[in-house]
Amino acid sequence: MSGVRSVYVKTYGCQMNVYDSDRMADALAPEGYRSVDSPDGADLVILNTCHIREKAAEKVYSELGRLRVLKERAAREGRTMTIGVAGCVAQAEGAEIIARAPTVDLVVGPQTYHRLPELVARARRGEKAVDAEFPAEDKFAHLPAAERRQTIARGVTAFLTVQEGCDKFCSFCVVPYTRGSETSRPVSAIVAEAERLAEAGVREVTLLGQNVNAYHGAGADGRDWGLGDLLFRLAAIPGLDRLRYTTSHPRDMDDALIAAHRDLPQLMPYLHLPVQAGSDRVLAAMNRRHTAAEYLALVERIRRARPDIALSGDFIVGFPGETEDDFKATLALVDAVGYASAFSFKYSPRPGTPAAELSAQVPEAEKADRLARLQALIADQYTAFNAATVGLTVPVLFEKPGRRPGQLVGRSPWLQAVHVDATETSARIGAIAPVTITATSTNSLAGRLAVGADRQTEDAA
Ligand code: 5AD
Ligand code: SF4
């Protein structure tokens, strides 16, 4: 260790990357690296990248262009700025990144973050350090244990990665190539991490995995546990009042998991369950291995178990060969489900995936038109969902102060941001209190503390 240095980690893409960025900061902390909020003046800058669509990958190269200027300025001032690329672009492109952007000093894939200190040391000696392997060892076992982490409790909510990788091979998707095959962490490691989070004041944990509901780990009883079993176990940890998980594949929604939605009050009534398209022809070409009718039947089963569950999804428009009728089937499916929110994207051919080789690519203008129509429908559903909560009194977990003094921001069970005016705001952070929703705006709800909220806050504190 040689004095205090600063590291700036910029995160792109999904929540897995948010979690990984914290773990990278943890791995570097024993080397004397302190996290900072800006690349300006930082000794080390790491871009934790996303490769899911072309646009996401391209953003990295524009950011590297900006960083080159900062690095050159640092050199003129006699300082060294080391630049690293981590995440899925690192995994997919490896050393090619350095060929395209020579300002980059080190490249590290998502499976080798525990080797980061060594890679950084090599890079600081002037070597170009590249490590984007799929090693046999388990990176979680090599990352700092929970009790030594700096970042353990940044707030009252936290992510916890329980599963990585994907074996589904949807024909459009790079994840099976960048994150590798499905692996689950053992139940004991997850429980230990969740207990530390709860002790550090975390009230809500979101379990993460590219295919989180394919989770299967060795349970305490020697049996293979699925995500449902894991959720039941985590719900027994004192102080963990709220559990969520993301992202799920429809084929892995098993009975135990649906039972968890029915029986666990801690499991929040919100489910991100991507379907991608509504046409069976397109679903087959996507290798989704489910039909639209199967997805709708599944949604019905989940809603029978947990009637107030809010659904969200992901959609791709303009998959190769998608006709106007196919697209209309997507609109019909969205209509039939009624989503609380959803993400939608234009199909983006990804090198190395089967769909990128298909000849019937949809023209860009057609994709843009379909995306606009789908997003208009999704926006209507989002607005309707939020409007339907006005007048309800719902438990809100307060996460942070609002922009104005005397304002608090929290989340409803359905993941909606809720703004509330309150006294003693800092004392209420981490408390769950009933809030009556009074109004909606574009991205959030407004509410007021319901009668009795004060007493409950005290009880909870
Ligand atoms: N083009 C467009 N969207 C994609 N997604 C994944 N791969 C692609 C692609 N090649 C979307 C899917 C997935 C989400 C994370 O990103 O909808 O669920
Ligand atoms: Fe990609 Fe399909 Fe796996 Fe999701 S389930 S990560 S879309 S291959």
Short mmCIF file of C-alpha atoms and ligand atoms in Angstrom, two decimals:
data_model
loop_
_atom_site.label_atom_id
_atom_site.label_comp_id
_atom_site.label_asym_id
_atom_site.label_seq_id
_atom_site.Cartn_x
_atom_site.Cartn_y
_atom_site.Cartn_z
CA MET A 1 0.00 0.00 0.00
CA SER A 2 1.40 3.39 -0.91
CA GLY A 3 -0.73 6.20 0.47
CA VAL A 4 -4.25 7.25 -0.39
CA ARG A 5 -5.29 7.21 -4.03
CA SER A 6 -8.63 7.98 -5.61
CA VAL A 7 -10.77 5.82 -7.86
CA TYR A 8 -13.78 6.87 -9.91
CA VAL A 9 -16.00 4.03 -11.12
CA LYS A 10 -18.61 4.88 -13.75
CA THR A 11 -21.39 2.35 -14.16
CA TYR A 12 -23.34 1.62 -17.34
CA GLY A 13 -26.17 -0.83 -17.87
CA CYS A 14 -27.94 -3.10 -15.44
CA GLN A 15 -28.09 -3.40 -11.65
CA MET A 16 -25.58 -6.27 -11.75
CA ASN A 17 -23.06 -3.68 -12.85
CA VAL A 18 -24.09 -1.35 -10.00
CA TYR A 19 -23.39 -4.19 -7.57
CA ASP A 20 -20.11 -5.10 -9.31
CA SER A 21 -18.93 -1.48 -9.24
CA ASP A 22 -19.24 -1.47 -5.46
CA ARG A 23 -17.39 -4.77 -5.28
CA MET A 24 -14.55 -3.32 -7.39
CA ALA A 25 -14.33 -0.37 -5.00
CA ASP A 26 -14.22 -2.90 -2.13
CA ALA A 27 -11.41 -4.87 -3.80
CA LEU A 28 -9.37 -1.69 -4.24
CA ALA A 29 -9.99 -0.23 -0.76
CA PRO A 30 -7.25 -2.32 0.96
CA GLU A 31 -4.83 -0.91 -1.63
CA GLY A 32 -5.58 2.60 -0.36
CA TYR A 33 -8.11 3.57 -3.03
CA ARG A 34 -10.89 5.90 -1.93
CA SER A 35 -13.99 6.30 -4.14
CA VAL A 36 -14.63 9.74 -5.62
CA ASP A 37 -17.56 11.15 -7.60
CA SER A 38 -15.74 12.60 -10.58
CA PRO A 39 -13.01 11.46 -12.97
CA ASP A 40 -11.38 14.90 -12.68
CA GLY A 41 -8.15 14.45 -10.74
CA ALA A 42 -8.78 10.74 -10.03
CA ASP A 43 -5.74 8.41 -10.00
CA LEU A 44 -7.78 5.54 -11.40
CA VAL A 45 -10.90 5.62 -13.56
CA ILE A 46 -12.85 2.46 -14.30
CA LEU A 47 -15.71 2.28 -16.77
CA ASN A 48 -17.97 -0.63 -15.87
CA THR A 49 -19.55 -1.23 -19.23
CA CYS A 50 -22.61 -2.75 -20.90
CA HIS A 51 -22.66 -4.57 -24.24
CA ILE A 52 -26.35 -5.37 -24.50
CA ARG A 53 -27.09 -3.00 -27.40
CA GLU A 54 -24.75 -1.26 -29.83
CA LYS A 55 -25.57 2.17 -28.39
CA ALA A 56 -24.53 1.07 -24.90
CA ALA A 57 -21.18 -0.20 -26.17
CA GLU A 58 -20.54 2.92 -28.26
CA LYS A 59 -21.07 5.19 -25.24
CA VAL A 60 -17.95 3.68 -23.73
CA TYR A 61 -15.77 4.81 -26.61
CA SER A 62 -17.08 8.38 -26.48
CA GLU A 63 -16.40 8.45 -22.73
CA LEU A 64 -12.89 7.14 -23.35
CA GLY A 65 -12.35 10.04 -25.76
CA ARG A 66 -13.23 12.48 -22.96
CA LEU A 67 -11.06 10.65 -20.45
CA ARG A 68 -8.06 10.80 -22.79
CA VAL A 69 -8.14 14.60 -22.45
CA LEU A 70 -8.15 14.33 -18.63
CA LYS A 71 -5.35 11.79 -18.73
CA GLU A 72 -3.19 14.02 -20.91
CA ARG A 73 -3.82 16.94 -18.60
CA ALA A 74 -2.85 14.82 -15.59
CA ALA A 75 0.39 13.85 -17.36
CA ARG A 76 1.21 17.51 -18.03
CA GLU A 77 0.70 18.17 -14.32
CA GLY A 78 3.02 15.30 -13.42
CA ARG A 79 0.26 12.95 -12.25
CA THR A 80 -0.63 9.48 -13.55
CA MET A 81 -4.21 8.65 -14.40
CA THR A 82 -4.83 4.96 -15.01
CA ILE A 83 -7.84 4.07 -17.15
CA GLY A 84 -9.57 0.72 -16.94
CA VAL A 85 -12.48 -0.85 -18.80
CA ALA A 86 -14.49 -3.48 -16.92
CA GLY A 87 -17.81 -5.22 -17.49
CA CYS A 88 -19.35 -6.75 -20.58
CA VAL A 89 -17.56 -4.71 -23.26
CA ALA A 90 -14.31 -5.81 -21.60
CA GLN A 91 -15.46 -9.41 -21.72
CA ALA A 92 -16.62 -9.23 -25.34
CA GLU A 93 -13.78 -7.20 -26.82
CA GLY A 94 -10.80 -7.93 -24.53
CA ALA A 95 -7.50 -6.56 -25.78
CA GLU A 96 -9.21 -5.10 -28.89
CA ILE A 97 -10.34 -2.22 -26.67
CA ILE A 98 -6.73 -1.13 -26.23
CA ALA A 99 -6.14 -1.38 -29.98
CA ARG A 100 -9.11 0.93 -30.59
CA ALA A 101 -8.54 3.22 -27.60
CA PRO A 102 -4.83 3.18 -26.66
CA THR A 103 -5.54 5.46 -23.70
CA VAL A 104 -6.89 2.37 -21.88
CA ASP A 105 -4.37 0.79 -19.49
CA LEU A 106 -6.28 -2.21 -18.23
CA VAL A 107 -9.20 -4.42 -19.27
CA VAL A 108 -10.96 -6.65 -16.77
CA GLY A 109 -13.97 -8.92 -17.40
CA PRO A 110 -16.84 -9.43 -14.91
CA GLN A 111 -15.46 -12.75 -13.67
CA THR A 112 -12.04 -11.51 -12.56
CA TYR A 113 -12.70 -8.42 -10.41
CA HIS A 114 -10.89 -10.01 -7.49
CA ARG A 115 -7.69 -9.72 -9.54
CA LEU A 116 -8.16 -5.98 -9.98
CA PRO A 117 -5.50 -4.83 -7.45
CA GLU A 118 -2.86 -6.85 -9.27
CA LEU A 119 -4.00 -5.58 -12.68
CA VAL A 120 -3.93 -1.99 -11.47
CA ALA A 121 -0.43 -2.44 -10.06
CA ARG A 122 0.74 -3.83 -13.41
CA ALA A 123 -0.91 -0.98 -15.30
CA ARG A 124 0.76 1.59 -13.02
CA ARG A 125 4.11 0.03 -13.90
CA GLY A 126 3.34 0.89 -17.52
CA GLU A 127 2.10 -2.50 -18.69
CA LYS A 128 -1.14 -2.96 -20.63
CA ALA A 129 -2.97 -5.41 -18.34
CA VAL A 130 -5.79 -7.53 -19.80
CA ASP A 131 -7.79 -10.19 -17.96
CA ALA A 132 -11.11 -11.20 -19.44
CA GLU A 133 -11.08 -14.93 -18.81
CA PHE A 134 -13.73 -17.18 -17.34
CA PRO A 135 -11.60 -18.55 -14.49
CA ALA A 136 -12.36 -21.74 -12.60
CA GLU A 137 -12.20 -20.01 -9.21
CA ASP A 138 -15.21 -18.26 -7.72
CA LYS A 139 -14.73 -14.51 -7.73
CA PHE A 140 -17.17 -14.03 -4.84
CA ALA A 141 -14.96 -16.23 -2.65
CA HIS A 142 -12.01 -13.97 -3.45
CA LEU A 143 -13.68 -10.58 -3.06
CA PRO A 144 -13.44 -8.92 0.37
CA ALA A 145 -15.72 -10.56 2.91
CA ALA A 146 -18.80 -8.60 3.89
CA GLU A 147 -17.36 -7.39 7.18
CA ARG A 148 -14.37 -5.78 5.49
CA ARG A 149 -16.38 -3.98 2.89
CA GLN A 150 -16.44 -0.21 2.79
CA THR A 151 -19.58 -0.04 0.76
CA ILE A 152 -21.67 -2.46 2.74
CA ALA A 153 -24.33 -0.01 3.82
CA ARG A 154 -24.60 2.97 1.56
CA GLY A 155 -28.28 3.30 2.28
CA VAL A 156 -31.40 1.50 3.41
CA THR A 157 -31.70 -0.49 0.20
CA ALA A 158 -29.06 -2.75 -1.32
CA PHE A 159 -28.43 -5.12 -4.20
CA LEU A 160 -27.17 -8.64 -3.62
CA THR A 161 -26.01 -10.77 -6.52
CA VAL A 162 -27.13 -14.38 -6.09
CA GLN A 163 -26.74 -15.72 -9.61
CA GLU A 164 -24.79 -14.83 -12.72
CA GLY A 165 -24.80 -15.80 -16.33
CA CYS A 166 -27.43 -17.28 -18.58
CA ASP A 167 -27.95 -20.59 -20.39
CA LYS A 168 -31.07 -19.54 -22.28
CA PHE A 169 -29.38 -18.28 -25.46
CA CYS A 170 -32.13 -16.02 -26.72
CA SER A 171 -30.95 -15.50 -30.27
CA PHE A 172 -30.56 -11.70 -29.93
CA CYS A 173 -28.67 -11.62 -26.64
CA VAL A 174 -24.96 -11.31 -25.80
CA VAL A 175 -25.35 -12.17 -22.11
CA PRO A 176 -24.59 -15.91 -22.43
CA TYR A 177 -21.31 -14.90 -24.11
CA THR A 178 -20.31 -11.97 -21.88
CA ARG A 179 -21.44 -13.35 -18.53
CA GLY A 180 -21.01 -17.04 -19.25
CA SER A 181 -23.14 -19.93 -18.16
CA GLU A 182 -25.52 -19.88 -15.19
CA THR A 183 -23.86 -20.08 -11.79
CA SER A 184 -25.47 -19.60 -8.38
CA ARG A 185 -23.82 -18.60 -5.10
CA PRO A 186 -24.30 -20.97 -2.15
CA VAL A 187 -27.22 -20.24 0.17
CA SER A 188 -24.89 -19.83 3.18
CA ALA A 189 -22.86 -17.06 1.49
CA ILE A 190 -26.02 -15.20 0.50
CA VAL A 191 -27.57 -15.49 3.95
CA ALA A 192 -24.35 -14.23 5.58
CA GLU A 193 -24.22 -11.25 3.24
CA ALA A 194 -27.90 -10.45 3.78
CA GLU A 195 -27.45 -10.64 7.57
CA ARG A 196 -24.57 -8.16 7.44
CA LEU A 197 -26.65 -5.83 5.30
CA ALA A 198 -29.54 -6.01 7.76
CA GLU A 199 -27.19 -5.35 10.69
CA ALA A 200 -25.84 -2.33 8.84
CA GLY A 201 -29.35 -0.86 8.58
CA VAL A 202 -30.48 -2.12 5.19
CA ARG A 203 -34.25 -2.71 5.14
CA GLU A 204 -34.74 -3.77 1.53
CA VAL A 205 -32.60 -6.18 -0.49
CA THR A 206 -32.97 -6.79 -4.21
CA LEU A 207 -31.55 -10.15 -5.28
CA LEU A 208 -29.81 -9.89 -8.62
CA GLY A 209 -29.07 -12.30 -11.40
CA GLN A 210 -29.17 -12.20 -15.21
CA ASN A 211 -31.57 -15.07 -14.83
CA VAL A 212 -32.26 -14.76 -11.13
CA ASN A 213 -35.19 -17.17 -10.97
CA ALA A 214 -32.97 -19.93 -12.40
CA TYR A 215 -31.16 -19.71 -9.04
CA HIS A 216 -30.26 -23.07 -7.57
CA GLY A 217 -27.83 -23.38 -4.69
CA ALA A 218 -26.91 -25.89 -2.02
CA GLY A 219 -29.28 -25.30 0.88
CA ALA A 220 -28.66 -25.78 4.60
CA ASP A 221 -30.57 -29.07 4.43
CA GLY A 222 -28.38 -30.46 1.63
CA ARG A 223 -31.21 -30.06 -0.89
CA ASP A 224 -30.87 -27.98 -4.01
CA TRP A 225 -32.71 -24.72 -3.26
CA GLY A 226 -34.51 -22.64 -5.83
CA LEU A 227 -35.18 -18.91 -5.59
CA GLY A 228 -38.47 -19.54 -3.73
CA ASP A 229 -36.66 -21.48 -0.96
CA LEU A 230 -33.99 -18.79 -0.78
CA LEU A 231 -36.60 -16.05 -0.38
CA PHE A 232 -38.30 -17.91 2.47
CA ARG A 233 -34.92 -18.18 4.24
CA LEU A 234 -34.04 -14.50 3.72
CA ALA A 235 -37.47 -13.41 4.96
CA ALA A 236 -36.53 -14.89 8.36
CA ILE A 237 -33.66 -12.40 8.82
CA PRO A 238 -34.70 -9.78 11.39
CA GLY A 239 -34.81 -6.25 9.97
CA LEU A 240 -35.05 -7.28 6.31
CA ASP A 241 -38.54 -5.94 5.74
CA ARG A 242 -38.57 -5.96 1.98
CA LEU A 243 -37.29 -8.39 -0.64
CA ARG A 244 -37.25 -8.03 -4.41
CA TYR A 245 -35.48 -9.86 -7.23
CA THR A 246 -34.65 -9.23 -10.85
CA THR A 247 -34.47 -10.32 -13.74
CA SER A 248 -36.59 -13.38 -14.36
CA HIS A 249 -37.29 -15.66 -17.29
CA PRO A 250 -40.91 -16.87 -17.71
CA ARG A 251 -39.79 -20.49 -17.97
CA ASP A 252 -38.21 -20.42 -14.52
CA MET A 253 -41.24 -19.12 -12.57
CA ASP A 254 -41.81 -22.33 -10.61
CA ASP A 255 -44.49 -23.17 -8.04
CA ALA A 256 -42.23 -22.49 -5.04
CA LEU A 257 -41.51 -19.00 -6.31
CA ILE A 258 -45.17 -18.27 -6.97
CA ALA A 259 -45.91 -19.59 -3.46
CA ALA A 260 -43.35 -17.11 -2.08
CA HIS A 261 -45.35 -14.31 -3.71
CA ARG A 262 -48.48 -15.67 -2.07
CA ASP A 263 -47.07 -16.33 1.41
CA LEU A 264 -44.27 -13.86 2.08
CA PRO A 265 -45.37 -10.36 3.08
CA GLN A 266 -41.71 -9.26 2.76
CA LEU A 267 -41.67 -10.13 -0.94
CA MET A 268 -42.80 -6.94 -2.64
CA PRO A 269 -45.66 -7.19 -5.14
CA TYR A 270 -43.60 -6.19 -8.15
CA LEU A 271 -42.21 -8.50 -10.79
CA HIS A 272 -40.00 -7.77 -13.77
CA LEU A 273 -40.87 -10.55 -16.18
CA PRO A 274 -39.64 -9.83 -19.71
CA VAL A 275 -41.55 -11.39 -22.59
CA GLN A 276 -39.80 -9.52 -25.47
CA ALA A 277 -42.56 -9.98 -28.08
CA GLY A 278 -46.17 -11.05 -28.55
CA SER A 279 -45.96 -13.05 -31.77
CA ASP A 280 -45.30 -16.78 -31.42
CA ARG A 281 -43.41 -16.78 -34.70
CA VAL A 282 -41.05 -14.08 -33.41
CA LEU A 283 -40.81 -15.70 -29.96
CA ALA A 284 -39.73 -18.94 -31.63
CA ALA A 285 -37.16 -17.12 -33.79
CA MET A 286 -35.90 -15.45 -30.61
CA ASN A 287 -35.49 -18.91 -29.05
CA ARG A 288 -37.56 -17.79 -26.06
CA ARG A 289 -39.05 -21.26 -25.65
CA HIS A 290 -42.47 -19.98 -24.58
CA THR A 291 -45.53 -18.76 -26.46
CA ALA A 292 -47.59 -15.64 -25.83
CA ALA A 293 -50.44 -17.78 -24.45
CA GLU A 294 -48.07 -19.51 -22.02
CA TYR A 295 -46.84 -16.14 -20.80
CA LEU A 296 -50.39 -14.86 -20.31
CA ALA A 297 -51.37 -18.04 -18.43
CA LEU A 298 -48.33 -17.59 -16.18
CA VAL A 299 -49.25 -13.97 -15.45
CA GLU A 300 -52.70 -15.16 -14.48
CA ARG A 301 -51.28 -17.76 -12.08
CA ILE A 302 -49.02 -15.18 -10.47
CA ARG A 303 -51.91 -12.74 -10.13
CA ARG A 304 -54.06 -15.40 -8.51
CA ALA A 305 -51.28 -15.89 -5.92
CA ARG A 306 -50.70 -12.18 -5.38
CA PRO A 307 -53.60 -10.12 -6.79
CA ASP A 308 -51.97 -6.71 -6.26
CA ILE A 309 -48.75 -7.65 -8.07
CA ALA A 310 -47.43 -5.06 -10.52
CA LEU A 311 -45.73 -6.34 -13.63
CA SER A 312 -42.98 -4.87 -15.68
CA GLY A 313 -41.31 -6.19 -18.80
CA ASP A 314 -38.78 -5.79 -21.60
CA PHE A 315 -39.69 -5.63 -25.28
CA ILE A 316 -37.75 -5.70 -28.50
CA VAL A 317 -39.26 -4.26 -31.68
CA GLY A 318 -37.97 -4.90 -35.18
CA PHE A 319 -36.48 -8.33 -34.52
CA PRO A 320 -35.39 -9.76 -37.93
CA GLY A 321 -38.44 -10.88 -39.88
CA GLU A 322 -40.95 -9.08 -37.61
CA THR A 323 -43.96 -8.03 -39.71
CA GLU A 324 -46.57 -5.41 -38.92
CA ASP A 325 -48.90 -8.22 -37.82
CA ASP A 326 -46.24 -9.65 -35.53
CA PHE A 327 -45.77 -6.23 -34.01
CA LYS A 328 -49.53 -5.87 -33.51
CA ALA A 329 -49.40 -9.11 -31.52
CA THR A 330 -46.92 -7.40 -29.18
CA LEU A 331 -49.32 -4.47 -28.73
CA ALA A 332 -52.14 -6.95 -28.06
CA LEU A 333 -50.09 -8.75 -25.43
CA VAL A 334 -49.22 -5.48 -23.68
CA ASP A 335 -52.92 -4.63 -23.73
CA ALA A 336 -53.83 -7.99 -22.24
CA VAL A 337 -51.26 -7.83 -19.41
CA GLY A 338 -51.47 -4.19 -18.35
CA TYR A 339 -47.95 -3.29 -17.19
CA ALA A 340 -47.02 -0.93 -14.37
CA SER A 341 -43.93 -0.04 -16.38
CA ALA A 342 -41.85 -1.55 -19.15
CA PHE A 343 -38.65 -1.07 -21.10
CA SER A 344 -38.64 -1.30 -24.87
CA PHE A 345 -35.82 -1.28 -27.36
CA LYS A 346 -35.16 -1.36 -31.07
CA TYR A 347 -33.52 -4.62 -32.04
CA SER A 348 -29.76 -4.09 -32.21
CA PRO A 349 -27.71 -6.80 -33.99
CA ARG A 350 -24.95 -7.99 -31.66
CA PRO A 351 -21.82 -9.56 -33.12
CA GLY A 352 -21.63 -13.29 -32.48
CA THR A 353 -25.34 -13.80 -31.76
CA PRO A 354 -27.44 -15.95 -34.14
CA ALA A 355 -30.03 -13.23 -34.88
CA ALA A 356 -27.35 -10.87 -36.17
CA GLU A 357 -26.79 -13.31 -39.05
CA LEU A 358 -30.46 -13.32 -40.17
CA SER A 359 -31.07 -11.73 -43.53
CA ALA A 360 -34.52 -10.19 -42.92
CA GLN A 361 -33.30 -7.20 -40.86
CA VAL A 362 -36.08 -4.63 -40.33
CA PRO A 363 -35.38 -1.13 -41.72
CA GLU A 364 -34.43 1.48 -39.13
CA ALA A 365 -37.44 3.73 -39.91
CA GLU A 366 -39.79 0.81 -39.31
CA LYS A 367 -38.13 0.02 -35.98
CA ALA A 368 -38.38 3.66 -34.90
CA ASP A 369 -42.08 3.81 -35.81
CA ARG A 370 -42.90 0.60 -33.93
CA LEU A 371 -40.90 1.69 -30.90
CA ALA A 372 -42.79 5.00 -30.74
CA ARG A 373 -46.16 3.21 -30.93
CA LEU A 374 -45.21 0.66 -28.29
CA GLN A 375 -43.78 3.31 -25.98
CA ALA A 376 -46.97 5.37 -26.26
CA LEU A 377 -49.02 2.37 -25.12
CA ILE A 378 -46.59 1.60 -22.29
CA ALA A 379 -46.66 5.25 -21.18
CA ASP A 380 -50.47 5.14 -21.04
CA GLN A 381 -50.37 2.02 -18.87
CA TYR A 382 -47.73 3.54 -16.61
CA THR A 383 -49.82 6.68 -16.14
CA ALA A 384 -52.95 4.64 -15.48
CA PHE A 385 -51.17 2.44 -12.96
CA ASN A 386 -49.87 5.43 -11.02
CA ALA A 387 -53.22 7.22 -11.18
CA ALA A 388 -54.91 4.15 -9.71
CA THR A 389 -52.80 4.48 -6.56
CA VAL A 390 -54.05 8.01 -5.79
CA GLY A 391 -56.19 7.87 -2.65
CA LEU A 392 -54.62 4.63 -1.41
CA THR A 393 -52.67 4.48 1.84
CA VAL A 394 -49.56 2.39 1.27
CA PRO A 395 -46.41 1.54 3.25
CA VAL A 396 -43.49 3.64 2.07
CA LEU A 397 -39.85 2.91 2.88
CA PHE A 398 -38.09 6.26 3.26
CA GLU A 399 -34.73 6.16 1.50
CA LYS A 400 -33.31 9.68 1.42
CA PRO A 401 -34.06 13.38 1.88
CA GLY A 402 -35.84 15.09 -1.01
CA ARG A 403 -34.52 18.10 -2.88
CA ARG A 404 -36.44 20.57 -0.71
CA PRO A 405 -35.82 20.79 3.05
CA GLY A 406 -38.55 18.94 4.90
CA GLN A 407 -39.07 16.51 2.03
CA LEU A 408 -38.47 12.77 2.03
CA VAL A 409 -38.28 10.32 -0.85
CA GLY A 410 -39.29 6.71 -0.48
CA ARG A 411 -40.67 3.79 -2.42
CA SER A 412 -44.08 2.19 -2.47
CA PRO A 413 -44.34 -1.62 -2.57
CA TRP A 414 -44.74 -1.22 -6.36
CA LEU A 415 -41.37 0.52 -6.69
CA GLN A 416 -42.91 3.94 -7.28
CA ALA A 417 -40.92 6.92 -5.95
CA VAL A 418 -43.05 8.80 -3.39
CA HIS A 419 -42.35 12.35 -2.15
CA VAL A 420 -43.63 13.29 1.28
CA ASP A 421 -43.37 16.43 3.45
CA ALA A 422 -42.39 15.58 7.01
CA THR A 423 -40.72 16.83 10.13
CA GLU A 424 -37.58 15.19 11.55
CA THR A 425 -36.76 13.90 8.11
CA SER A 426 -33.38 12.35 8.87
CA ALA A 427 -34.80 10.29 11.74
CA ARG A 428 -37.37 8.80 9.38
CA ILE A 429 -34.89 7.45 6.84
CA GLY A 430 -35.02 3.67 6.99
CA ALA A 431 -38.52 3.69 8.48
CA ILE A 432 -41.57 2.26 6.76
CA ALA A 433 -44.69 4.34 7.34
CA PRO A 434 -48.17 4.52 5.84
CA VAL A 435 -48.54 7.27 3.27
CA THR A 436 -51.70 8.41 1.54
CA ILE A 437 -50.99 9.04 -2.12
CA THR A 438 -52.36 12.44 -3.12
CA ALA A 439 -51.12 13.10 -6.65
CA THR A 440 -48.99 11.80 -9.51
CA SER A 441 -46.42 13.54 -11.65
CA THR A 442 -44.32 12.27 -14.55
CA ASN A 443 -41.84 10.17 -12.62
CA SER A 444 -43.12 10.04 -9.06
CA LEU A 445 -46.03 10.25 -6.67
CA ALA A 446 -46.78 12.79 -3.95
CA GLY A 447 -48.21 11.69 -0.63
CA ARG A 448 -48.74 12.70 2.96
CA LEU A 449 -47.99 10.76 6.11
CA ALA A 450 -51.18 8.98 7.13
CA VAL A 451 -52.71 9.30 10.57
CA GLY A 452 -50.78 7.06 12.95
CA ALA A 453 -47.66 7.21 10.80
CA ASP A 454 -45.70 8.91 13.57
CA ARG A 455 -46.41 6.16 16.04
CA GLN A 456 -45.47 3.51 13.53
CA THR A 457 -42.25 5.29 12.68
CA GLU A 458 -41.31 5.32 16.35
CA ASP A 459 -42.18 1.65 16.69
CA ALA A 460 -40.08 0.82 13.67
CA ALA A 461 -37.09 2.87 14.82
N1 5AD B 1 -31.28 -5.62 -29.14
C1 5AD B 1 -32.23 -4.93 -28.45
N2 5AD B 1 -32.56 -5.19 -27.18
C2 5AD B 1 -31.91 -6.20 -26.57
N3 5AD B 1 -32.02 -6.69 -25.33
C3 5AD B 1 -31.14 -7.70 -25.19
N4 5AD B 1 -30.46 -7.88 -26.32
C4 5AD B 1 -30.93 -6.96 -27.21
C5 5AD B 1 -30.63 -6.65 -28.55
N5 5AD B 1 -29.71 -7.32 -29.24
C6 5AD B 1 -33.00 -6.21 -24.35
C7 5AD B 1 -33.95 -7.32 -23.94
C8 5AD B 1 -33.49 -7.66 -22.56
C9 5AD B 1 -32.99 -6.32 -22.08
C10 5AD B 1 -32.09 -6.35 -20.91
O1 5AD B 1 -32.33 -5.78 -23.19
O2 5AD B 1 -35.26 -6.79 -23.93
O3 5AD B 1 -34.51 -8.19 -21.75
FE1 SF4 B 2 -30.32 -12.71 -22.64
FE2 SF4 B 2 -32.45 -14.37 -22.92
FE3 SF4 B 2 -30.55 -14.88 -21.06
FE4 SF4 B 2 -32.22 -12.79 -20.73
S1 SF4 B 2 -32.82 -14.98 -20.80
S2 SF4 B 2 -29.98 -12.80 -20.43
S3 SF4 B 2 -32.50 -12.09 -22.82
S4 SF4 B 2 -30.27 -14.88 -23.30
#
